[in-house]
């Protein structure tokens, strides 16, 4: 029987999981989002007369990028750093804040999907329009997966540590 089963990020130790999130998601957002915003501006400008043009998508992406950039800085400089040092007591508040911002992103992603017409380009759409929707769909998928990894895999490891019962019962 083959043992070549790929490792799920869900089973990585804390330090490796944080490194995975940084490399696979944070760096990718910072690299891809400015280009995607530019592409959205171009498509809106060139196709503004088209009834199904994704008007408002560039501003929506811009807002996501600005908020996400600050969010990622707090994670990298405060939360992830404290987690790597195992400073349990210092992270309850940042975790709650990050969870609430994640919920906001899900709302922003829904709005983005609506503006991008479900990421389905119209018949005969140009290459830029298609690339824009592919990029927006990729952002939707990667940000949702990042949020899942943080909310459901990384954060609970520390929340359990904080709420562990200290009473004398078995
Ligand atoms: Fe996050």
PDB file of C-alpha atoms and ligand atoms in Angstrom:
ATOM      1  CA  UNK A   1       0.000   0.000   0.000  1.00  0.00           C
ATOM      2  CA  UNK A   2       1.348   3.427  -0.901  1.00  0.00           C
ATOM      3  CA  UNK A   3       2.088   5.846   1.931  1.00  0.00           C
ATOM      4  CA  UNK A   4       2.332   8.842  -0.414  1.00  0.00           C
ATOM      5  CA  UNK A   5      -0.711  10.578   1.044  1.00  0.00           C
ATOM      6  CA  UNK A   6      -0.359  14.371   0.814  1.00  0.00           C
ATOM      7  CA  UNK A   7      -0.355  16.081   4.208  1.00  0.00           C
ATOM      8  CA  UNK A   8      -3.486  18.083   4.885  1.00  0.00           C
ATOM      9  CA  UNK A   9      -2.663  21.528   6.280  1.00  0.00           C
ATOM     10  CA  UNK A  10      -5.248  20.774   8.984  1.00  0.00           C
ATOM     11  CA  UNK A  11      -2.814  18.362  10.632  1.00  0.00           C
ATOM     12  CA  UNK A  12       0.260  20.614  10.568  1.00  0.00           C
ATOM     13  CA  UNK A  13       1.796  21.724  13.879  1.00  0.00           C
ATOM     14  CA  UNK A  14       1.112  25.370  14.815  1.00  0.00           C
ATOM     15  CA  UNK A  15       4.379  26.848  13.487  1.00  0.00           C
ATOM     16  CA  UNK A  16       4.099  25.032  10.160  1.00  0.00           C
ATOM     17  CA  UNK A  17       0.414  25.903   9.824  1.00  0.00           C
ATOM     18  CA  UNK A  18       1.192  29.585  10.356  1.00  0.00           C
ATOM     19  CA  UNK A  19       4.019  29.396   7.778  1.00  0.00           C
ATOM     20  CA  UNK A  20       1.624  27.666   5.364  1.00  0.00           C
ATOM     21  CA  UNK A  21      -1.014  30.411   5.817  1.00  0.00           C
ATOM     22  CA  UNK A  22       1.607  33.129   5.297  1.00  0.00           C
ATOM     23  CA  UNK A  23       3.101  31.590   2.141  1.00  0.00           C
ATOM     24  CA  UNK A  24      -0.005  30.115   0.540  1.00  0.00           C
ATOM     25  CA  UNK A  25      -2.468  32.918   1.337  1.00  0.00           C
ATOM     26  CA  UNK A  26      -1.105  36.174   2.835  1.00  0.00           C
ATOM     27  CA  UNK A  27       1.739  36.546   0.314  1.00  0.00           C
ATOM     28  CA  UNK A  28      -0.507  35.513  -2.556  1.00  0.00           C
ATOM     29  CA  UNK A  29      -3.144  38.159  -1.672  1.00  0.00           C
ATOM     30  CA  UNK A  30      -0.468  40.844  -1.500  1.00  0.00           C
ATOM     31  CA  UNK A  31       0.980  39.733  -4.835  1.00  0.00           C
ATOM     32  CA  UNK A  32      -2.263  39.194  -6.774  1.00  0.00           C
ATOM     33  CA  UNK A  33      -4.731  41.794  -5.480  1.00  0.00           C
ATOM     34  CA  UNK A  34      -3.118  45.002  -6.829  1.00  0.00           C
ATOM     35  CA  UNK A  35      -2.999  43.429 -10.303  1.00  0.00           C
ATOM     36  CA  UNK A  36      -6.603  42.263 -10.033  1.00  0.00           C
ATOM     37  CA  UNK A  37      -7.757  45.764  -9.009  1.00  0.00           C
ATOM     38  CA  UNK A  38      -5.975  47.246 -12.035  1.00  0.00           C
ATOM     39  CA  UNK A  39      -7.580  44.667 -14.302  1.00  0.00           C
ATOM     40  CA  UNK A  40     -11.040  45.456 -12.846  1.00  0.00           C
ATOM     41  CA  UNK A  41     -10.495  49.196 -13.455  1.00  0.00           C
ATOM     42  CA  UNK A  42      -9.510  48.475 -17.038  1.00  0.00           C
ATOM     43  CA  UNK A  43     -12.535  46.243 -17.728  1.00  0.00           C
ATOM     44  CA  UNK A  44     -14.921  48.789 -16.157  1.00  0.00           C
ATOM     45  CA  UNK A  45     -13.375  51.601 -18.215  1.00  0.00           C
ATOM     46  CA  UNK A  46     -13.375  49.772 -21.544  1.00  0.00           C
ATOM     47  CA  UNK A  47     -16.809  48.157 -21.129  1.00  0.00           C
ATOM     48  CA  UNK A  48     -18.701  50.807 -19.173  1.00  0.00           C
ATOM     49  CA  UNK A  49     -21.418  50.927 -21.833  1.00  0.00           C
ATOM     50  CA  UNK A  50     -22.089  47.186 -21.628  1.00  0.00           C
ATOM     51  CA  UNK A  51     -25.187  46.347 -19.545  1.00  0.00           C
ATOM     52  CA  UNK A  52     -23.449  43.429 -17.807  1.00  0.00           C
ATOM     53  CA  UNK A  53     -20.142  45.214 -17.104  1.00  0.00           C
ATOM     54  CA  UNK A  54     -18.956  44.599 -13.517  1.00  0.00           C
ATOM     55  CA  UNK A  55     -19.332  48.226 -12.427  1.00  0.00           C
ATOM     56  CA  UNK A  56     -18.137  48.799  -8.862  1.00  0.00           C
ATOM     57  CA  UNK A  57     -16.010  45.648  -8.776  1.00  0.00           C
ATOM     58  CA  UNK A  58     -12.695  47.541  -8.722  1.00  0.00           C
ATOM     59  CA  UNK A  59     -13.787  49.603  -5.707  1.00  0.00           C
ATOM     60  CA  UNK A  60     -15.036  46.480  -3.938  1.00  0.00           C
ATOM     61  CA  UNK A  61     -11.685  44.741  -4.542  1.00  0.00           C
ATOM     62  CA  UNK A  62      -9.818  47.840  -3.443  1.00  0.00           C
ATOM     63  CA  UNK A  63     -11.759  47.886  -0.164  1.00  0.00           C
ATOM     64  CA  UNK A  64     -11.089  44.190   0.428  1.00  0.00           C
ATOM     65  CA  UNK A  65      -7.370  44.704  -0.200  1.00  0.00           C
ATOM     66  CA  UNK A  66      -7.056  47.696   2.151  1.00  0.00           C
ATOM     67  CA  UNK A  67      -8.911  45.939   4.967  1.00  0.00           C
ATOM     68  CA  UNK A  68      -7.186  42.630   4.358  1.00  0.00           C
ATOM     69  CA  UNK A  69      -3.762  44.235   4.389  1.00  0.00           C
ATOM     70  CA  UNK A  70      -4.379  45.687   7.869  1.00  0.00           C
ATOM     71  CA  UNK A  71      -5.948  42.430   9.044  1.00  0.00           C
ATOM     72  CA  UNK A  72      -2.917  40.438   7.868  1.00  0.00           C
ATOM     73  CA  UNK A  73      -0.542  42.858   9.604  1.00  0.00           C
ATOM     74  CA  UNK A  74      -2.342  42.325  12.926  1.00  0.00           C
ATOM     75  CA  UNK A  75      -2.212  38.559  12.401  1.00  0.00           C
ATOM     76  CA  UNK A  76       1.472  38.569  11.491  1.00  0.00           C
ATOM     77  CA  UNK A  77       2.692  41.135  14.029  1.00  0.00           C
ATOM     78  CA  UNK A  78       0.492  40.287  17.001  1.00  0.00           C
ATOM     79  CA  UNK A  79      -1.515  37.100  16.821  1.00  0.00           C
ATOM     80  CA  UNK A  80       0.704  34.661  14.914  1.00  0.00           C
ATOM     81  CA  UNK A  81       3.756  35.917  16.780  1.00  0.00           C
ATOM     82  CA  UNK A  82       2.061  35.282  20.141  1.00  0.00           C
ATOM     83  CA  UNK A  83       0.921  31.842  18.957  1.00  0.00           C
ATOM     84  CA  UNK A  84       4.442  30.882  17.908  1.00  0.00           C
ATOM     85  CA  UNK A  85       5.672  31.909  21.370  1.00  0.00           C
ATOM     86  CA  UNK A  86       2.706  30.101  22.946  1.00  0.00           C
ATOM     87  CA  UNK A  87       1.567  33.229  24.814  1.00  0.00           C
ATOM     88  CA  UNK A  88      -1.942  31.879  25.507  1.00  0.00           C
ATOM     89  CA  UNK A  89      -3.125  34.714  27.744  1.00  0.00           C
ATOM     90  CA  UNK A  90      -2.323  37.472  25.237  1.00  0.00           C
ATOM     91  CA  UNK A  91      -4.466  36.251  22.356  1.00  0.00           C
ATOM     92  CA  UNK A  92      -8.116  35.920  23.372  1.00  0.00           C
ATOM     93  CA  UNK A  93      -8.956  39.452  22.258  1.00  0.00           C
ATOM     94  CA  UNK A  94      -7.063  39.358  18.912  1.00  0.00           C
ATOM     95  CA  UNK A  95      -8.678  35.995  18.066  1.00  0.00           C
ATOM     96  CA  UNK A  96     -12.173  37.400  18.704  1.00  0.00           C
ATOM     97  CA  UNK A  97     -11.347  40.453  16.593  1.00  0.00           C
ATOM     98  CA  UNK A  98      -9.991  38.336  13.714  1.00  0.00           C
ATOM     99  CA  UNK A  99     -13.082  36.101  13.803  1.00  0.00           C
ATOM    100  CA  UNK A 100     -15.325  39.142  13.532  1.00  0.00           C
ATOM    101  CA  UNK A 101     -13.285  40.546  10.621  1.00  0.00           C
ATOM    102  CA  UNK A 102     -13.447  37.152   8.891  1.00  0.00           C
ATOM    103  CA  UNK A 103     -17.242  37.336   9.092  1.00  0.00           C
ATOM    104  CA  UNK A 104     -17.054  40.778   7.437  1.00  0.00           C
ATOM    105  CA  UNK A 105     -14.931  39.332   4.609  1.00  0.00           C
ATOM    106  CA  UNK A 106     -17.491  36.659   3.889  1.00  0.00           C
ATOM    107  CA  UNK A 107     -20.035  39.471   3.391  1.00  0.00           C
ATOM    108  CA  UNK A 108     -17.586  41.354   1.162  1.00  0.00           C
ATOM    109  CA  UNK A 109     -16.974  38.205  -0.897  1.00  0.00           C
ATOM    110  CA  UNK A 110     -20.721  37.750  -1.399  1.00  0.00           C
ATOM    111  CA  UNK A 111     -20.913  41.342  -2.623  1.00  0.00           C
ATOM    112  CA  UNK A 112     -17.925  40.791  -4.935  1.00  0.00           C
ATOM    113  CA  UNK A 113     -19.514  37.651  -6.399  1.00  0.00           C
ATOM    114  CA  UNK A 114     -22.709  39.585  -7.105  1.00  0.00           C
ATOM    115  CA  UNK A 115     -20.867  42.451  -8.804  1.00  0.00           C
ATOM    116  CA  UNK A 116     -18.960  39.877 -10.892  1.00  0.00           C
ATOM    117  CA  UNK A 117     -22.182  38.116 -11.920  1.00  0.00           C
ATOM    118  CA  UNK A 118     -21.229  34.845 -10.241  1.00  0.00           C
ATOM    119  CA  UNK A 119     -17.828  34.952 -12.018  1.00  0.00           C
ATOM    120  CA  UNK A 120     -19.466  33.914 -15.289  1.00  0.00           C
ATOM    121  CA  UNK A 121     -18.304  36.156 -18.145  1.00  0.00           C
ATOM    122  CA  UNK A 122     -20.834  37.055 -20.824  1.00  0.00           C
ATOM    123  CA  UNK A 123     -20.749  35.373 -24.183  1.00  0.00           C
ATOM    124  CA  UNK A 124     -17.917  36.796 -26.284  1.00  0.00           C
ATOM    125  CA  UNK A 125     -16.201  38.510 -23.326  1.00  0.00           C
ATOM    126  CA  UNK A 126     -12.626  39.632 -23.982  1.00  0.00           C
ATOM    127  CA  UNK A 127      -9.577  38.014 -22.398  1.00  0.00           C
ATOM    128  CA  UNK A 128      -9.245  40.719 -19.715  1.00  0.00           C
ATOM    129  CA  UNK A 129     -12.838  40.263 -18.616  1.00  0.00           C
ATOM    130  CA  UNK A 130     -12.353  36.473 -18.397  1.00  0.00           C
ATOM    131  CA  UNK A 131      -9.071  36.837 -16.493  1.00  0.00           C
ATOM    132  CA  UNK A 132     -10.749  39.280 -14.104  1.00  0.00           C
ATOM    133  CA  UNK A 133     -13.497  36.813 -13.235  1.00  0.00           C
ATOM    134  CA  UNK A 134     -10.994  33.953 -12.918  1.00  0.00           C
ATOM    135  CA  UNK A 135      -8.933  36.079 -10.529  1.00  0.00           C
ATOM    136  CA  UNK A 136     -11.988  37.144  -8.513  1.00  0.00           C
ATOM    137  CA  UNK A 137     -13.142  33.502  -8.286  1.00  0.00           C
ATOM    138  CA  UNK A 138      -9.650  32.502  -7.129  1.00  0.00           C
ATOM    139  CA  UNK A 139      -9.696  35.233  -4.469  1.00  0.00           C
ATOM    140  CA  UNK A 140     -13.116  34.028  -3.314  1.00  0.00           C
ATOM    141  CA  UNK A 141     -11.882  30.430  -3.004  1.00  0.00           C
ATOM    142  CA  UNK A 142      -8.517  31.175  -1.391  1.00  0.00           C
ATOM    143  CA  UNK A 143      -9.829  33.708   1.122  1.00  0.00           C
ATOM    144  CA  UNK A 144     -12.630  31.351   2.179  1.00  0.00           C
ATOM    145  CA  UNK A 145     -10.142  28.499   2.611  1.00  0.00           C
ATOM    146  CA  UNK A 146      -7.794  30.758   4.586  1.00  0.00           C
ATOM    147  CA  UNK A 147     -10.671  31.795   6.851  1.00  0.00           C
ATOM    148  CA  UNK A 148     -11.613  28.132   7.344  1.00  0.00           C
ATOM    149  CA  UNK A 149      -8.037  27.230   8.258  1.00  0.00           C
ATOM    150  CA  UNK A 150      -7.820  30.065  10.779  1.00  0.00           C
ATOM    151  CA  UNK A 151     -11.339  29.807  12.272  1.00  0.00           C
ATOM    152  CA  UNK A 152     -11.667  26.038  12.331  1.00  0.00           C
ATOM    153  CA  UNK A 153      -8.115  24.715  12.618  1.00  0.00           C
ATOM    154  CA  UNK A 154      -5.689  27.287  14.043  1.00  0.00           C
ATOM    155  CA  UNK A 155      -7.765  29.371  16.467  1.00  0.00           C
ATOM    156  CA  UNK A 156      -9.529  26.468  18.259  1.00  0.00           C
ATOM    157  CA  UNK A 157      -6.156  25.067  19.337  1.00  0.00           C
ATOM    158  CA  UNK A 158      -5.654  28.188  21.448  1.00  0.00           C
ATOM    159  CA  UNK A 159      -9.268  28.694  22.463  1.00  0.00           C
ATOM    160  CA  UNK A 160      -9.324  25.149  23.896  1.00  0.00           C
ATOM    161  CA  UNK A 161      -6.125  25.904  25.814  1.00  0.00           C
ATOM    162  CA  UNK A 162      -7.748  28.997  27.311  1.00  0.00           C
ATOM    163  CA  UNK A 163     -11.070  27.452  28.287  1.00  0.00           C
ATOM    164  CA  UNK A 164      -9.606  24.227  29.712  1.00  0.00           C
ATOM    165  CA  UNK A 165     -11.289  23.373  33.002  1.00  0.00           C
ATOM    166  CA  UNK A 166      -9.034  23.936  35.993  1.00  0.00           C
ATOM    167  CA  UNK A 167     -11.407  22.500  38.596  1.00  0.00           C
ATOM    168  CA  UNK A 168     -10.568  19.360  40.526  1.00  0.00           C
ATOM    169  CA  UNK A 169     -13.144  17.106  38.839  1.00  0.00           C
ATOM    170  CA  UNK A 170     -11.902  14.322  36.588  1.00  0.00           C
TER     171      UNK A 170
HETATM  172 FE1  LIG B   1      -7.432  36.143   9.086  1.00  0.00          FE
END
